[in-house]
Short mmCIF file of C-alpha atoms and ligand atoms in Angstrom, two decimals:
data_model
loop_
_atom_site.label_atom_id
_atom_site.label_comp_id
_atom_site.label_asym_id
_atom_site.label_seq_id
_atom_site.Cartn_x
_atom_site.Cartn_y
_atom_site.Cartn_z
CA MET A 1 64.27 274.89 133.50
CA ILE A 2 61.07 276.59 134.32
CA ASP A 3 60.67 279.93 132.86
CA SER A 4 60.07 281.82 136.23
CA LEU A 5 58.22 284.67 134.35
CA ARG A 6 55.40 282.12 133.35
CA VAL A 7 55.23 279.93 136.04
CA VAL A 8 51.44 279.04 136.58
CA THR A 9 50.38 276.77 139.38
CA ARG A 10 46.79 275.42 140.66
CA PHE A 11 45.14 273.76 143.36
CA ALA A 12 42.34 271.48 142.21
CA PRO A 13 40.09 270.54 144.96
CA SER A 14 36.55 268.50 144.66
CA PRO A 15 33.91 270.05 146.64
CA THR A 16 32.90 266.67 147.96
CA GLY A 17 33.66 267.42 151.71
CA ARG A 18 35.64 269.80 153.68
CA LEU A 19 39.44 270.46 153.27
CA HIS A 20 41.56 268.94 155.59
CA LEU A 21 45.13 269.42 156.39
CA GLY A 22 46.37 267.57 153.48
CA HIS A 23 44.60 269.74 151.24
CA ALA A 24 46.10 272.76 153.24
CA HIS A 25 49.41 271.11 152.49
CA ALA A 26 48.59 270.55 148.67
CA ALA A 27 47.31 274.31 148.18
CA LEU A 28 50.20 275.78 150.04
CA PHE A 29 52.57 273.77 148.03
CA ALA A 30 51.20 274.97 144.70
CA TRP A 31 50.92 278.65 146.14
CA ARG A 32 54.51 278.52 147.28
CA ALA A 33 55.76 277.32 144.00
CA ALA A 34 54.17 280.25 142.21
CA ARG A 35 55.27 282.65 144.69
CA GLU A 36 58.84 281.71 144.82
CA ALA A 37 58.91 281.97 140.92
CA GLY A 38 56.96 285.16 140.89
CA GLY A 39 54.22 283.45 138.95
CA ARG A 40 50.26 282.98 139.24
CA PHE A 41 48.15 280.52 141.53
CA LEU A 42 45.07 279.40 140.24
CA LEU A 43 42.12 277.69 141.78
CA ARG A 44 40.04 275.04 140.04
CA ILE A 45 36.91 273.41 141.21
CA GLU A 46 36.79 269.86 140.21
CA ASP A 47 32.93 269.34 140.30
CA ILE A 48 31.97 267.02 137.23
CA ASP A 49 30.62 264.46 139.91
CA ARG A 50 27.28 266.27 140.08
CA GLY A 51 26.14 263.60 142.50
CA ARG A 52 28.93 264.06 145.10
CA CYS A 53 29.72 267.75 144.81
CA ARG A 54 27.73 270.20 147.02
CA ALA A 55 27.61 273.90 146.70
CA GLU A 56 28.43 274.30 150.28
CA TYR A 57 31.57 272.51 150.10
CA GLU A 58 32.38 274.85 147.17
CA SER A 59 32.01 277.92 149.47
CA ALA A 60 33.60 276.30 152.32
CA ILE A 61 36.68 275.62 150.29
CA LEU A 62 36.84 279.39 149.24
CA ALA A 63 36.47 280.52 152.72
CA ASP A 64 38.83 278.06 154.06
CA LEU A 65 41.60 278.77 151.66
CA ALA A 66 41.10 282.61 152.26
CA TRP A 67 41.38 282.03 156.15
CA LEU A 68 44.65 280.33 155.49
CA GLY A 69 45.93 283.46 153.93
CA LEU A 70 45.85 282.34 150.06
CA THR A 71 44.62 284.44 147.21
CA TRP A 72 44.27 283.25 143.66
CA GLY A 73 43.78 284.34 140.25
CA THR A 74 40.11 284.80 139.12
CA PRO A 75 38.01 283.80 137.56
CA VAL A 76 37.92 280.47 139.35
CA ARG A 77 37.40 277.65 136.84
CA ARG A 78 34.68 275.30 137.78
CA GLN A 79 34.68 272.25 135.66
CA SER A 80 30.86 271.84 135.52
CA ALA A 81 30.82 275.10 133.47
CA HIS A 82 33.15 274.08 130.82
CA MET A 83 31.40 270.74 129.55
CA ALA A 84 31.51 272.24 125.91
CA ASP A 85 35.42 272.13 126.23
CA TYR A 86 35.42 268.55 127.18
CA GLU A 87 33.04 267.67 124.30
CA SER A 88 35.35 269.04 121.91
CA ALA A 89 38.30 267.34 123.13
CA LEU A 90 36.22 264.18 122.96
CA ALA A 91 35.22 265.15 119.39
CA ARG A 92 39.03 265.42 118.33
CA LEU A 93 39.87 261.93 119.88
CA ASP A 94 36.80 260.59 118.01
CA ASP A 95 38.09 262.22 114.54
CA LEU A 96 41.45 260.56 115.33
CA GLY A 97 39.53 257.23 115.48
CA LEU A 98 40.48 256.51 119.08
CA LEU A 99 37.26 256.25 121.05
CA TYR A 100 34.71 253.41 120.94
CA PRO A 101 31.59 252.73 122.86
CA CYS A 102 31.68 250.37 125.81
CA PHE A 103 28.31 248.78 126.86
CA CYS A 104 29.86 246.65 129.96
CA THR A 105 28.62 247.28 133.56
CA ARG A 106 31.09 246.97 136.15
CA ALA A 107 29.50 243.44 136.79
CA THR A 108 30.32 241.96 133.37
CA ILE A 109 33.72 243.52 133.40
CA ARG A 110 34.41 241.72 136.79
CA ALA A 111 33.00 238.46 135.22
CA GLU A 112 35.46 238.87 132.18
CA VAL A 113 38.43 239.36 134.18
CA ALA A 114 37.77 236.38 136.44
CA ARG A 115 37.00 234.29 133.39
CA ALA A 116 40.36 235.36 131.87
CA GLY A 117 41.93 234.01 135.09
CA ALA A 118 43.34 237.23 136.53
CA ALA A 119 42.63 237.96 140.20
CA PRO A 120 40.55 241.32 140.24
CA HIS A 121 43.07 243.20 142.25
CA GLU A 122 45.86 242.10 139.77
CA ALA A 123 43.89 243.51 136.93
CA GLY A 124 42.94 246.55 138.94
CA GLU A 125 40.73 248.92 137.00
CA ARG A 126 42.19 247.45 133.65
CA TYR A 127 39.53 246.81 131.16
CA PRO A 128 39.81 243.47 129.24
CA GLY A 129 38.82 245.28 125.82
CA THR A 130 35.53 243.39 125.31
CA CYS A 131 33.72 246.07 123.56
CA ARG A 132 36.80 247.13 121.38
CA ALA A 133 36.23 244.22 119.16
CA LEU A 134 32.64 244.92 118.45
CA SER A 135 31.80 245.58 114.68
CA PRO A 136 30.62 249.23 113.55
CA ALA A 137 27.22 247.73 112.65
CA ARG A 138 26.88 245.83 116.08
CA ARG A 139 27.77 249.26 117.80
CA ALA A 140 25.43 251.32 115.88
CA ALA A 141 22.72 248.44 116.72
CA ARG A 142 23.27 248.54 120.31
CA ILE A 143 23.31 252.32 120.47
CA ALA A 144 20.15 252.51 118.46
CA ALA A 145 18.42 249.87 120.83
CA GLY A 146 19.14 252.65 123.66
CA GLU A 147 22.03 250.58 125.50
CA ILE A 148 23.98 252.70 127.80
CA TYR A 149 27.53 253.17 126.85
CA ALA A 150 30.64 254.81 128.03
CA LEU A 151 33.52 256.21 125.79
CA ARG A 152 36.68 254.33 126.14
CA LEU A 153 40.06 255.33 124.51
CA ASP A 154 41.78 252.79 122.41
CA MET A 155 45.00 252.81 124.37
CA ALA A 156 47.04 250.60 122.01
CA ALA A 157 46.05 252.72 118.92
CA ALA A 158 46.66 255.87 121.19
CA VAL A 159 50.04 254.78 122.19
CA ALA A 160 51.05 253.71 118.45
CA ARG A 161 49.75 256.93 117.27
CA THR A 162 52.13 259.29 119.54
CA GLY A 163 55.16 256.86 119.81
CA ARG A 164 57.36 257.26 123.09
CA LEU A 165 56.53 260.22 125.28
CA THR A 166 58.44 261.60 128.49
CA TRP A 167 57.48 264.18 131.05
CA LEU A 168 59.55 265.78 133.93
CA ASP A 169 58.92 265.52 137.72
CA CYS A 170 60.82 268.31 139.65
CA ALA A 171 61.50 265.63 142.31
CA ARG A 172 61.97 262.36 140.28
CA GLY A 173 63.40 263.49 137.14
CA GLU A 174 62.25 262.70 133.56
CA GLN A 175 59.76 259.94 133.27
CA VAL A 176 58.95 257.76 130.23
CA ALA A 177 55.10 257.52 130.16
CA GLN A 178 53.63 254.08 130.36
CA PRO A 179 50.02 254.90 129.91
CA GLU A 180 49.24 251.31 128.61
CA ARG A 181 49.16 250.32 132.32
CA PHE A 182 45.90 251.99 132.69
CA GLY A 183 44.30 250.18 129.76
CA ASP A 184 41.35 251.45 127.70
CA VAL A 185 40.49 254.45 130.25
CA VAL A 186 36.83 255.57 130.16
CA LEU A 187 36.96 259.37 128.95
CA ALA A 188 33.03 259.88 129.25
CA ARG A 189 30.05 258.38 130.55
CA LYS A 190 26.28 259.09 129.82
CA ALA A 191 25.70 260.57 133.12
CA MET A 192 29.03 262.41 133.00
CA ARG A 193 30.46 263.49 129.63
CA THR A 194 34.01 263.64 130.71
CA SER A 195 36.27 261.96 133.25
CA TYR A 196 39.11 262.90 135.73
CA HIS A 197 41.78 262.26 133.18
CA LEU A 198 40.33 264.28 130.52
CA ALA A 199 39.03 267.12 132.36
CA VAL A 200 42.38 267.68 134.24
CA THR A 201 44.29 267.55 130.97
CA VAL A 202 42.05 270.21 129.21
CA ASP A 203 41.79 272.38 132.01
CA ASP A 204 45.45 272.47 132.84
CA ALA A 205 46.08 273.46 128.86
CA LEU A 206 43.10 275.95 128.89
CA GLN A 207 44.21 277.58 132.13
CA GLY A 208 47.86 277.76 130.92
CA VAL A 209 49.09 275.75 133.97
CA THR A 210 52.85 275.42 133.57
CA LEU A 211 53.87 273.53 136.92
CA VAL A 212 51.13 270.93 138.15
CA THR A 213 51.71 270.53 141.73
CA ARG A 214 49.74 267.54 143.38
CA GLY A 215 50.12 264.43 145.59
CA GLU A 216 52.18 261.56 144.74
CA ASP A 217 49.13 259.36 144.64
CA LEU A 218 48.47 260.68 141.01
CA PHE A 219 52.05 260.13 139.91
CA ALA A 220 51.01 257.34 137.57
CA ALA A 221 48.09 259.10 136.27
CA THR A 222 50.38 261.63 134.62
CA ASP A 223 51.20 259.23 132.07
CA VAL A 224 47.75 259.23 131.02
CA HIS A 225 47.58 263.06 131.06
CA ARG A 226 50.80 263.14 129.02
CA LEU A 227 49.36 260.86 126.30
CA LEU A 228 46.03 262.91 125.96
CA GLN A 229 48.31 266.14 125.88
CA ALA A 230 50.17 264.60 122.83
CA LEU A 231 46.80 263.53 121.14
CA LEU A 232 45.11 266.76 121.64
CA GLY A 233 48.12 268.92 120.73
CA PHE A 234 48.60 270.71 124.12
CA ALA A 235 51.83 271.87 125.76
CA THR A 236 53.13 269.51 128.62
CA PRO A 237 53.66 271.22 131.91
CA THR A 238 56.16 270.36 134.27
CA TYR A 239 55.29 268.28 137.25
CA HIS A 240 56.05 268.08 140.90
CA HIS A 241 54.44 265.24 143.14
CA HIS A 242 54.50 265.72 146.49
CA GLN A 243 54.13 263.42 149.62
CA LEU A 244 50.98 263.19 151.25
CA LEU A 245 50.63 264.11 154.83
CA ILE A 246 50.03 261.05 157.02
CA ASP A 247 48.16 260.75 160.38
CA ALA A 248 49.68 259.54 163.65
CA SER A 249 48.92 255.89 162.75
CA GLY A 250 50.82 256.40 159.14
CA ARG A 251 47.57 256.57 156.95
CA ARG A 252 47.15 259.21 154.53
CA LEU A 253 44.63 261.86 155.70
CA ALA A 254 41.44 261.77 154.30
CA LYS A 255 37.78 263.16 154.39
CA ARG A 256 36.92 260.77 157.25
CA ASP A 257 39.40 262.71 159.46
CA GLN A 258 37.03 265.20 160.70
CA ALA A 259 39.50 266.28 163.32
CA MET A 260 41.95 267.39 160.73
CA THR A 261 39.71 269.36 158.83
CA ILE A 262 40.77 273.30 158.55
CA ALA A 263 37.36 274.28 160.04
CA ALA A 264 37.76 271.93 162.99
CA LEU A 265 41.45 273.07 163.64
CA ARG A 266 40.29 276.67 163.52
CA GLU A 267 37.44 276.30 165.76
CA SER A 268 39.71 274.35 168.22
CA GLY A 269 41.26 277.98 168.46
CA LEU A 270 44.52 277.44 166.15
CA THR A 271 45.44 280.47 164.10
CA ALA A 272 46.12 280.41 160.49
CA ALA A 273 49.76 280.50 160.84
CA GLU A 274 49.56 277.61 163.27
CA VAL A 275 47.49 275.54 160.75
CA ARG A 276 49.94 276.36 157.92
CA ALA A 277 52.76 275.23 160.28
CA LEU A 278 50.90 271.87 160.65
CA ALA A 279 50.52 271.81 157.10
CA GLY A 280 54.24 271.83 156.74
CA PHE A 281 54.64 275.43 155.77
CA ALA A 282 55.96 277.19 158.86
CA ASP A 283 57.86 279.66 156.68
CA ALA A 284 54.53 280.67 154.71
CA ALA A 285 54.23 283.51 157.42
CA ALA A 286 54.58 286.48 155.14
CA ILE A 287 51.54 285.65 153.00
CA GLY A 288 50.83 288.36 150.68
CA PRO A 289 48.67 288.87 147.50
CA ILE A 290 49.49 286.63 144.71
CA GLY A 291 47.78 285.59 141.79
CA ALA A 292 46.16 288.95 140.73
CA GLY A 293 46.94 290.10 137.11
CA PRO A 294 46.66 288.66 133.71
N1 LIG B 1 40.81 267.05 142.15
C1 LIG B 1 41.81 266.28 142.41
C2 LIG B 1 41.95 265.80 143.82
O1 LIG B 1 41.12 266.55 144.59
C3 LIG B 1 43.27 266.81 142.15
C4 LIG B 1 43.48 266.67 140.63
C5 LIG B 1 44.90 267.26 140.19
O2 LIG B 1 45.48 267.67 140.97
O3 LIG B 1 45.21 266.80 139.18
O4 LIG B 1 42.39 264.94 144.27
#
C-alpha cells in the first residue's frame, strides 16, 4: 500500500524539443497521482545530454506546463547541476568493484557482435563484454595512453551481489527484476559522466520520489534502476507505467509530431481544459495548487 501522506511523484522531461500531447499525458498522470493521494508533484529537467538540450526548450517546458494548469514543488531539479551526486554514486559502485573501463567504440562492438554470430537486432544494445576481461595492467596502460573509455557495470557481478530483486508496478503487480537482459550497461562516458539509468536512480532517491509514474516504454529499464537502488542503498519507489498516447495511425507520439505540441494546440485556439481532455484527463478540470510545502 502506498502511504498517502508521503506520496511524491515527478515528471521528468528532457529539454530536447517542445512538449507534445504525450508529455501532457505523462505530466498529468504524475500530477493526478500526487493530487489524489494528497502528496507532492515534482518536476525534474533531465538535461545531462548537453549536446541535445537547449535552454529555450527548458523555459518552454515550464511555460507549457504552467499553461496546462500544473504547479510543482520547488526547486526544480536540473540534472546538469548535480553531477557531483552522480560522481559519488559512481565512486560507490567502483568501491564495490563493479565498474570497469570499456574502450570499445560502437563500430568495434558491432563487429564483435557480428563475429559472435548474433544478428545485431537480436543482441540489441547488449555489450559482448570485450573489455571486462582486460587485466588491471592493460587497463591502466590504455588509460595512461589517453584512450577514451566509458564506465560499464559488471552486470553478472552486480546481480550476484544483490541476489533476487523485485519491484511493484501498480498496474502489473510484483515484478522480478531481470537486469541481466541489459548486459553491462554504460553508467558514464568521458563527455557525459552519468547515464540515463544512473541519473534517474540517484535523482528519484535524492528527491524522495515514492511513486515513479512514466510511460510503459521504460518498463524494462526499471529492472536496472532496481538493481542500482540495491547496490547504492536507496529505497525502492513504487512504479506505475502507463500507456503511451498514439496518433491516428497507431504510432506513439514523438517529437516529430509538430502538430501535437502543446504550443501548436494552444495556438490553434484550444483551451487548456481542452488540451487536458485530449491528453486523457477530462476530469482534471478543477486544477488547483499542488506541490507547495516541504
Ligand atoms: N527523461 C525521460 C523521458 O523524457 C523520462 C525518464 C523517467 O521518467 O524515468 O523520457
